[in-house]
PDB file of C-alpha atoms in Angstrom:
ATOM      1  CA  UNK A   1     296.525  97.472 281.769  1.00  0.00           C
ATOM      2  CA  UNK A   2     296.496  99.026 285.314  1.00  0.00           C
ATOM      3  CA  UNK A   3     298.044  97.652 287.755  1.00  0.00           C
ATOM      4  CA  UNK A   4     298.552  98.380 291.816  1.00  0.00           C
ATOM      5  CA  UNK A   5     300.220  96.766 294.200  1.00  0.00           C
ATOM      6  CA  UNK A   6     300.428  97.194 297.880  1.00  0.00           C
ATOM      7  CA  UNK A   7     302.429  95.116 300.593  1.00  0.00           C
ATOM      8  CA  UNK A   8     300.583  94.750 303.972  1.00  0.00           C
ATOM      9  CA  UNK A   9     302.650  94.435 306.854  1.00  0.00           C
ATOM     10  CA  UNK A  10     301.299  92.289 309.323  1.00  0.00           C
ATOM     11  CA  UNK A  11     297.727  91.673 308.101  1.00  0.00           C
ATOM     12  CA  UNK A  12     297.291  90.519 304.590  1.00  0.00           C
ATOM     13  CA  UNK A  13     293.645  91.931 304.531  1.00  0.00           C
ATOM     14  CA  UNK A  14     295.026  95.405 303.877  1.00  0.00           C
ATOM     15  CA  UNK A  15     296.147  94.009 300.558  1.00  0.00           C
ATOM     16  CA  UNK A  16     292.532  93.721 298.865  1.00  0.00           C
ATOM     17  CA  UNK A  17     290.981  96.515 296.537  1.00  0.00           C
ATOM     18  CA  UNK A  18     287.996  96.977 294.877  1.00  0.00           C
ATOM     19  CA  UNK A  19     287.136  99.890 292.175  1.00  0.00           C
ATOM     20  CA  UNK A  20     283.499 100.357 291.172  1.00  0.00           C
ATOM     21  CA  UNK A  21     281.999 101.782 287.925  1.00  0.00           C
ATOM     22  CA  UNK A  22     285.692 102.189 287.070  1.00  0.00           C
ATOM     23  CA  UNK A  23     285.570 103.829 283.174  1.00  0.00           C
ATOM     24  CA  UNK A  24     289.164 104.536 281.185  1.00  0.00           C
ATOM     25  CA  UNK A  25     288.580 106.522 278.178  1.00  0.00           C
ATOM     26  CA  UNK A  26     285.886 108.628 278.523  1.00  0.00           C
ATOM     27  CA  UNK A  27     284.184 110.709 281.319  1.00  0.00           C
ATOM     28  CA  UNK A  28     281.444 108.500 283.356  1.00  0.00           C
ATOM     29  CA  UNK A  29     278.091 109.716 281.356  1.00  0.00           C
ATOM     30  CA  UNK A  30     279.679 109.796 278.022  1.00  0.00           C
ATOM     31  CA  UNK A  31     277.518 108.061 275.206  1.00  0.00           C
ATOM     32  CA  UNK A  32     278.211 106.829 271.769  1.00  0.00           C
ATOM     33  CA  UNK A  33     276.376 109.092 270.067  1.00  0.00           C
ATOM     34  CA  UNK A  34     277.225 108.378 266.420  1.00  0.00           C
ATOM     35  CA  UNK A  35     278.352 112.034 266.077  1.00  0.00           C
ATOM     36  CA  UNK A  36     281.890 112.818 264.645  1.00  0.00           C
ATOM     37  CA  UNK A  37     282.333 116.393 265.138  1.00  0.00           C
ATOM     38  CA  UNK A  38     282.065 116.978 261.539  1.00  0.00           C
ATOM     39  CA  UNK A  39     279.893 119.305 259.715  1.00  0.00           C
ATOM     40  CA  UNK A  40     277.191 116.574 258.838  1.00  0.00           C
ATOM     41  CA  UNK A  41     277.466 114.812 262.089  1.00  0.00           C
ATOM     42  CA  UNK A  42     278.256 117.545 264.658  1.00  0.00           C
ATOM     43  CA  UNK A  43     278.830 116.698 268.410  1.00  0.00           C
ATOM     44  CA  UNK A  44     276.049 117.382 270.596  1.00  0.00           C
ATOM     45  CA  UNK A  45     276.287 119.229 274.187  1.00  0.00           C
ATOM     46  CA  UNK A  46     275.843 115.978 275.570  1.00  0.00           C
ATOM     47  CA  UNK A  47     279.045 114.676 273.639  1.00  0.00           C
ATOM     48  CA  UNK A  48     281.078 117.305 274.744  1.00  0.00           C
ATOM     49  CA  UNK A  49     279.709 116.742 278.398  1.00  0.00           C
ATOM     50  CA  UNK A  50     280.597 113.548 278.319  1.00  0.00           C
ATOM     51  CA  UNK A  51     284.498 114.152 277.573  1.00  0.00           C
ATOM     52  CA  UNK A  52     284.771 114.715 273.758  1.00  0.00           C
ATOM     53  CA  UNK A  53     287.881 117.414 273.358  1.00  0.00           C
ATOM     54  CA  UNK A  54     289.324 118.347 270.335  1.00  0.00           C
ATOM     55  CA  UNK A  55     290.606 121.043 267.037  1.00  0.00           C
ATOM     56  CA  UNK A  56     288.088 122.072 264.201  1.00  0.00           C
ATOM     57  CA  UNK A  57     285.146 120.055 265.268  1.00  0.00           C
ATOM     58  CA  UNK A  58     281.384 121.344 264.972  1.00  0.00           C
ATOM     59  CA  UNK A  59     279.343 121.159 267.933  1.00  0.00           C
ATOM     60  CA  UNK A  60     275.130 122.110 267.654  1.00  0.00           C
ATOM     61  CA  UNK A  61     272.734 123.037 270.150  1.00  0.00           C
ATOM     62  CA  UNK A  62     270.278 125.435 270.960  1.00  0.00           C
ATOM     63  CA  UNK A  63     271.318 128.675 272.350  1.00  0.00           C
ATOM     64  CA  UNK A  64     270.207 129.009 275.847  1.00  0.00           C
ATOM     65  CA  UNK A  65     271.487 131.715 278.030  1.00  0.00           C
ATOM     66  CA  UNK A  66     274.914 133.105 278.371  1.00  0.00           C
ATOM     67  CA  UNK A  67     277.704 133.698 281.556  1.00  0.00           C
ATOM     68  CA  UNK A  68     277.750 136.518 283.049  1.00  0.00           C
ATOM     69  CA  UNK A  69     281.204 135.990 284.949  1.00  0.00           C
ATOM     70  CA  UNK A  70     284.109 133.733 284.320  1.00  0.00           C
ATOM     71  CA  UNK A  71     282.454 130.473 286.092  1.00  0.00           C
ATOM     72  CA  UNK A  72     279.660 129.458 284.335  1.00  0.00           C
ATOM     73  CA  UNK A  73     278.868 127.152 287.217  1.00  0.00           C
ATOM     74  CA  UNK A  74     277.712 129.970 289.381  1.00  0.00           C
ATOM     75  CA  UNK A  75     276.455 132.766 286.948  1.00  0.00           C
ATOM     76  CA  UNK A  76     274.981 131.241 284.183  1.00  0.00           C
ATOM     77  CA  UNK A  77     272.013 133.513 282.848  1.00  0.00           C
ATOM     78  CA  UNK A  78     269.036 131.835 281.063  1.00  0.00           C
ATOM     79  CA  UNK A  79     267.624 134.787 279.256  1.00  0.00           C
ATOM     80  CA  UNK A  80     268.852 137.691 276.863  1.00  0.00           C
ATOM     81  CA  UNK A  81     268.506 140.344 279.377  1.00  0.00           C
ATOM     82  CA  UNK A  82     271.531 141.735 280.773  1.00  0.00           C
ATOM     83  CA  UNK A  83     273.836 139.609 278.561  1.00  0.00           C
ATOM     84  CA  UNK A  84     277.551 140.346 277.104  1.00  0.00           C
ATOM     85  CA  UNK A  85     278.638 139.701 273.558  1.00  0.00           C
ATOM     86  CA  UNK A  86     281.623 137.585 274.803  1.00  0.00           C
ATOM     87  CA  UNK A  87     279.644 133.942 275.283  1.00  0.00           C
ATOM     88  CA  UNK A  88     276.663 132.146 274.974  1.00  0.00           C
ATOM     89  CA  UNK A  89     275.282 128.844 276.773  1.00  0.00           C
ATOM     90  CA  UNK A  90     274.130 125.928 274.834  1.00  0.00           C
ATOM     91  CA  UNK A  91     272.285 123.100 275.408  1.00  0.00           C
ATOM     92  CA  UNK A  92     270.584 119.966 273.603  1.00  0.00           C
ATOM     93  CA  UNK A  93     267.099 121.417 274.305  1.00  0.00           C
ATOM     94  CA  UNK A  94     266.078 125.209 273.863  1.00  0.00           C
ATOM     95  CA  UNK A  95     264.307 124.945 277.492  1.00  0.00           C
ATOM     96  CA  UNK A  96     266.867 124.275 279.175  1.00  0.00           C
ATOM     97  CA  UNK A  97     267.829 125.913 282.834  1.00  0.00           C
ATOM     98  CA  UNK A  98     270.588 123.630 284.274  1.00  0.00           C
ATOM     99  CA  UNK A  99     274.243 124.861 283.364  1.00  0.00           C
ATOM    100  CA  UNK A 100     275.127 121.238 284.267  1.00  0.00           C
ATOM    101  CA  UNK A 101     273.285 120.317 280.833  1.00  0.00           C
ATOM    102  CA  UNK A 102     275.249 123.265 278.952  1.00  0.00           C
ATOM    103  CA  UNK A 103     278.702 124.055 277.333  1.00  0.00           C
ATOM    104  CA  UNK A 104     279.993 127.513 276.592  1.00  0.00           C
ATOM    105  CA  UNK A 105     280.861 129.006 273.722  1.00  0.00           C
ATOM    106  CA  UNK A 106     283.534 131.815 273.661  1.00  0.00           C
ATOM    107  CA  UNK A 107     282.992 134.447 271.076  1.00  0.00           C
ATOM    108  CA  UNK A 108     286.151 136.196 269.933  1.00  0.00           C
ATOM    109  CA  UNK A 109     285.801 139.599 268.524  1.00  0.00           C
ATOM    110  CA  UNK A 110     284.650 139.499 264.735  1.00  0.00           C
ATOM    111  CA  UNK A 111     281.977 137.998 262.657  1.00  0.00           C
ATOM    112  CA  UNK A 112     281.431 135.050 264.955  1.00  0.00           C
ATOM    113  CA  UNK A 113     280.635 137.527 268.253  1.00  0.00           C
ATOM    114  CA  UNK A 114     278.872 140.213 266.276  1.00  0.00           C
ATOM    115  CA  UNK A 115     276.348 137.379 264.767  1.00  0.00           C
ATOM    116  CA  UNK A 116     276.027 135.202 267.675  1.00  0.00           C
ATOM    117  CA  UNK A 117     276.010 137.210 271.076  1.00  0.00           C
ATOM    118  CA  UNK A 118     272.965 138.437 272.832  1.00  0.00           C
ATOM    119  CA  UNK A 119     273.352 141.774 273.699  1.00  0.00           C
ATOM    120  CA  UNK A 120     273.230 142.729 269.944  1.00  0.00           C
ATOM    121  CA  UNK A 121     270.937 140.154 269.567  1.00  0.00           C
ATOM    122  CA  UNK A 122     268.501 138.923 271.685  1.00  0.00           C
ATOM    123  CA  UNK A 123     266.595 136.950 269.462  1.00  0.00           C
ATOM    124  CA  UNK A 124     269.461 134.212 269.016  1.00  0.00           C
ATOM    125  CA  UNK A 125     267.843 132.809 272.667  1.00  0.00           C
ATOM    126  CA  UNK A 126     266.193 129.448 271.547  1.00  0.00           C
ATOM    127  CA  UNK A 127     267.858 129.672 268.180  1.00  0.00           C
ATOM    128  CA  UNK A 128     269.581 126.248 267.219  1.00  0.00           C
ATOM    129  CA  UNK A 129     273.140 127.015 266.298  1.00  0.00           C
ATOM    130  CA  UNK A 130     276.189 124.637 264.944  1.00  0.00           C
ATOM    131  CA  UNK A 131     279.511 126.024 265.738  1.00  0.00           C
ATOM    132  CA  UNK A 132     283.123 124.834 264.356  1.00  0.00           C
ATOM    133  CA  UNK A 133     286.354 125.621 267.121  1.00  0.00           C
ATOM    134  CA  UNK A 134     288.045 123.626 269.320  1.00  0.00           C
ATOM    135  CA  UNK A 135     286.213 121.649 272.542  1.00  0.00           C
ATOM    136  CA  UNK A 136     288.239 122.524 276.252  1.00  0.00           C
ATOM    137  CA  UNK A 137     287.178 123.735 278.979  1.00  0.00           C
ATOM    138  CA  UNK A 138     285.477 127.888 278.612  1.00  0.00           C
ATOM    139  CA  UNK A 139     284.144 129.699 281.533  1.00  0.00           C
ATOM    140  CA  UNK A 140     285.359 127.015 283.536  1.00  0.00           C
ATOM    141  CA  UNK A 141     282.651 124.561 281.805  1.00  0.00           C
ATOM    142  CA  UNK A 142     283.288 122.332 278.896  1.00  0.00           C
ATOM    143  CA  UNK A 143     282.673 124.221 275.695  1.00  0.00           C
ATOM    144  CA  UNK A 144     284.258 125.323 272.115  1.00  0.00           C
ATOM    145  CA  UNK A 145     287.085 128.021 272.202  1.00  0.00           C
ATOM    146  CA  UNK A 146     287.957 130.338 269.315  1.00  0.00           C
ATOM    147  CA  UNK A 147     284.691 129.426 267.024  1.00  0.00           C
ATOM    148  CA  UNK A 148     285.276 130.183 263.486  1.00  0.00           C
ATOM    149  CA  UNK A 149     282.314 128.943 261.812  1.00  0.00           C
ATOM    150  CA  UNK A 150     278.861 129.090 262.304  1.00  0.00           C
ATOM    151  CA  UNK A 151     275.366 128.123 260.955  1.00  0.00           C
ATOM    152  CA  UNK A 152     272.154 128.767 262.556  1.00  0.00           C
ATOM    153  CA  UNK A 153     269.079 126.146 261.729  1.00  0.00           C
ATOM    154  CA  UNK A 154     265.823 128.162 261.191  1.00  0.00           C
ATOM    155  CA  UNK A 155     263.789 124.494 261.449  1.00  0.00           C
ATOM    156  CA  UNK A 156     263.924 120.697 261.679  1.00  0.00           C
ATOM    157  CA  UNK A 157     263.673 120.565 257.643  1.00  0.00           C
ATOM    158  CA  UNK A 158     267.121 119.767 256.177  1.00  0.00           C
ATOM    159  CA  UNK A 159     266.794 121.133 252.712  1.00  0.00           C
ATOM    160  CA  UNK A 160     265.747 124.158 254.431  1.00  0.00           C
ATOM    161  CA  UNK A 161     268.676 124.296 256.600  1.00  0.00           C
ATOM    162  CA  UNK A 162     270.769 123.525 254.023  1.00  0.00           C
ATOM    163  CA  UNK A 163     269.290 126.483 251.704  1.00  0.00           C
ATOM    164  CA  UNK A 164     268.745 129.212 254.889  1.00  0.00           C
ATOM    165  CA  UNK A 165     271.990 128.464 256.393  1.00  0.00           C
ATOM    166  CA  UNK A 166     274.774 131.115 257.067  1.00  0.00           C
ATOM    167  CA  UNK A 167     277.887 130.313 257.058  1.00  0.00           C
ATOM    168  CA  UNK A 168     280.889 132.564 257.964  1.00  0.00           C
ATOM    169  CA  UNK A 169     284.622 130.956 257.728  1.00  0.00           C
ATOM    170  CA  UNK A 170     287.832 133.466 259.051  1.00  0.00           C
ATOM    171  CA  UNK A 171     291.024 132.648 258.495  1.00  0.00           C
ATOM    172  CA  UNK A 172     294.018 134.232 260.541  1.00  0.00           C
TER     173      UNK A 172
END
């Protein structure tokens, strides 16, 4: 329930609101995907664009680009050349060139950065990766923080992804 209330003085037509495409609950865009953030039924960018937060849940996308600064908003990269090893862009399609359309992922130092950033390697651009950390806000975008699992899909066949995949789990 919300409710507001407002007393008008003298003219009782100051007293009537009206709130369009009003949403509570989610961010306006946000779809039911049928994704659970789980390691069968990962979140997609668009889920985590659309207001999905939380701890230990596995997001997938295709590796697109990386940040070169600390706003993602206004230096977002969408190539390999030049990159850091301390992000990387992702987004639901491997073309894609609007930073609206992708989340960050922060690479801490360890396994996790040293597989996943571009400057070591550049060939991860277009790669379709699945990352487990927790969904906030990263590079002032919405994104996973402190990943600590990853798989990379080499192709659309599940057995194959299922047999190719690498997995790396860290514990503190």
């Amino acid at each position: 329930y919300i409710g507001f209330r407002y007393t008008a003085g003298t003219d009782a037509n100051y007293a009537t609101w009206c709130f369009d495409n009003l949403l509570v609950g989610k961010r306006s865009g946000a779809a039911d995907s049928g994704n659970d953030g789980s390691e069968t039924k990962p979140y997609t960018a668009s889920d985590v664009l659309g207001g999905i937060t939380g701890s230990d849940k596995w997001v997938s996308g295709y590796i697109v680009g990386f940040s070169s600064s600390i706003d993602a908003n206004t230096s977002a990269k969408f190539t390999a050349e030049g990159a850091n090893n301390l992000n990387v862009l992702i987004a639901d399609k491997a073309s894609e060139k609007d930073v609206k359309k992708c989340i960050a992922i922060g690479l801490p130092a360890g396994d996790v950065r040293a597989a996943l950033n571009l400057k070591d390697h550049p060939e991860n651009l277009g790669k379709k990766v699945t990352v487990k950390g927790t969904i906030s806000t990263v590079y002032k975008i919405p994104g996973v923080t402190q990943p600590t699992a990853f798989k990379f899909q080499h192709n659309n066949n599940e057995a194959a992804f299922k047999k190719r995949s690498l997995v790396v789990c860290l514990s503190h």
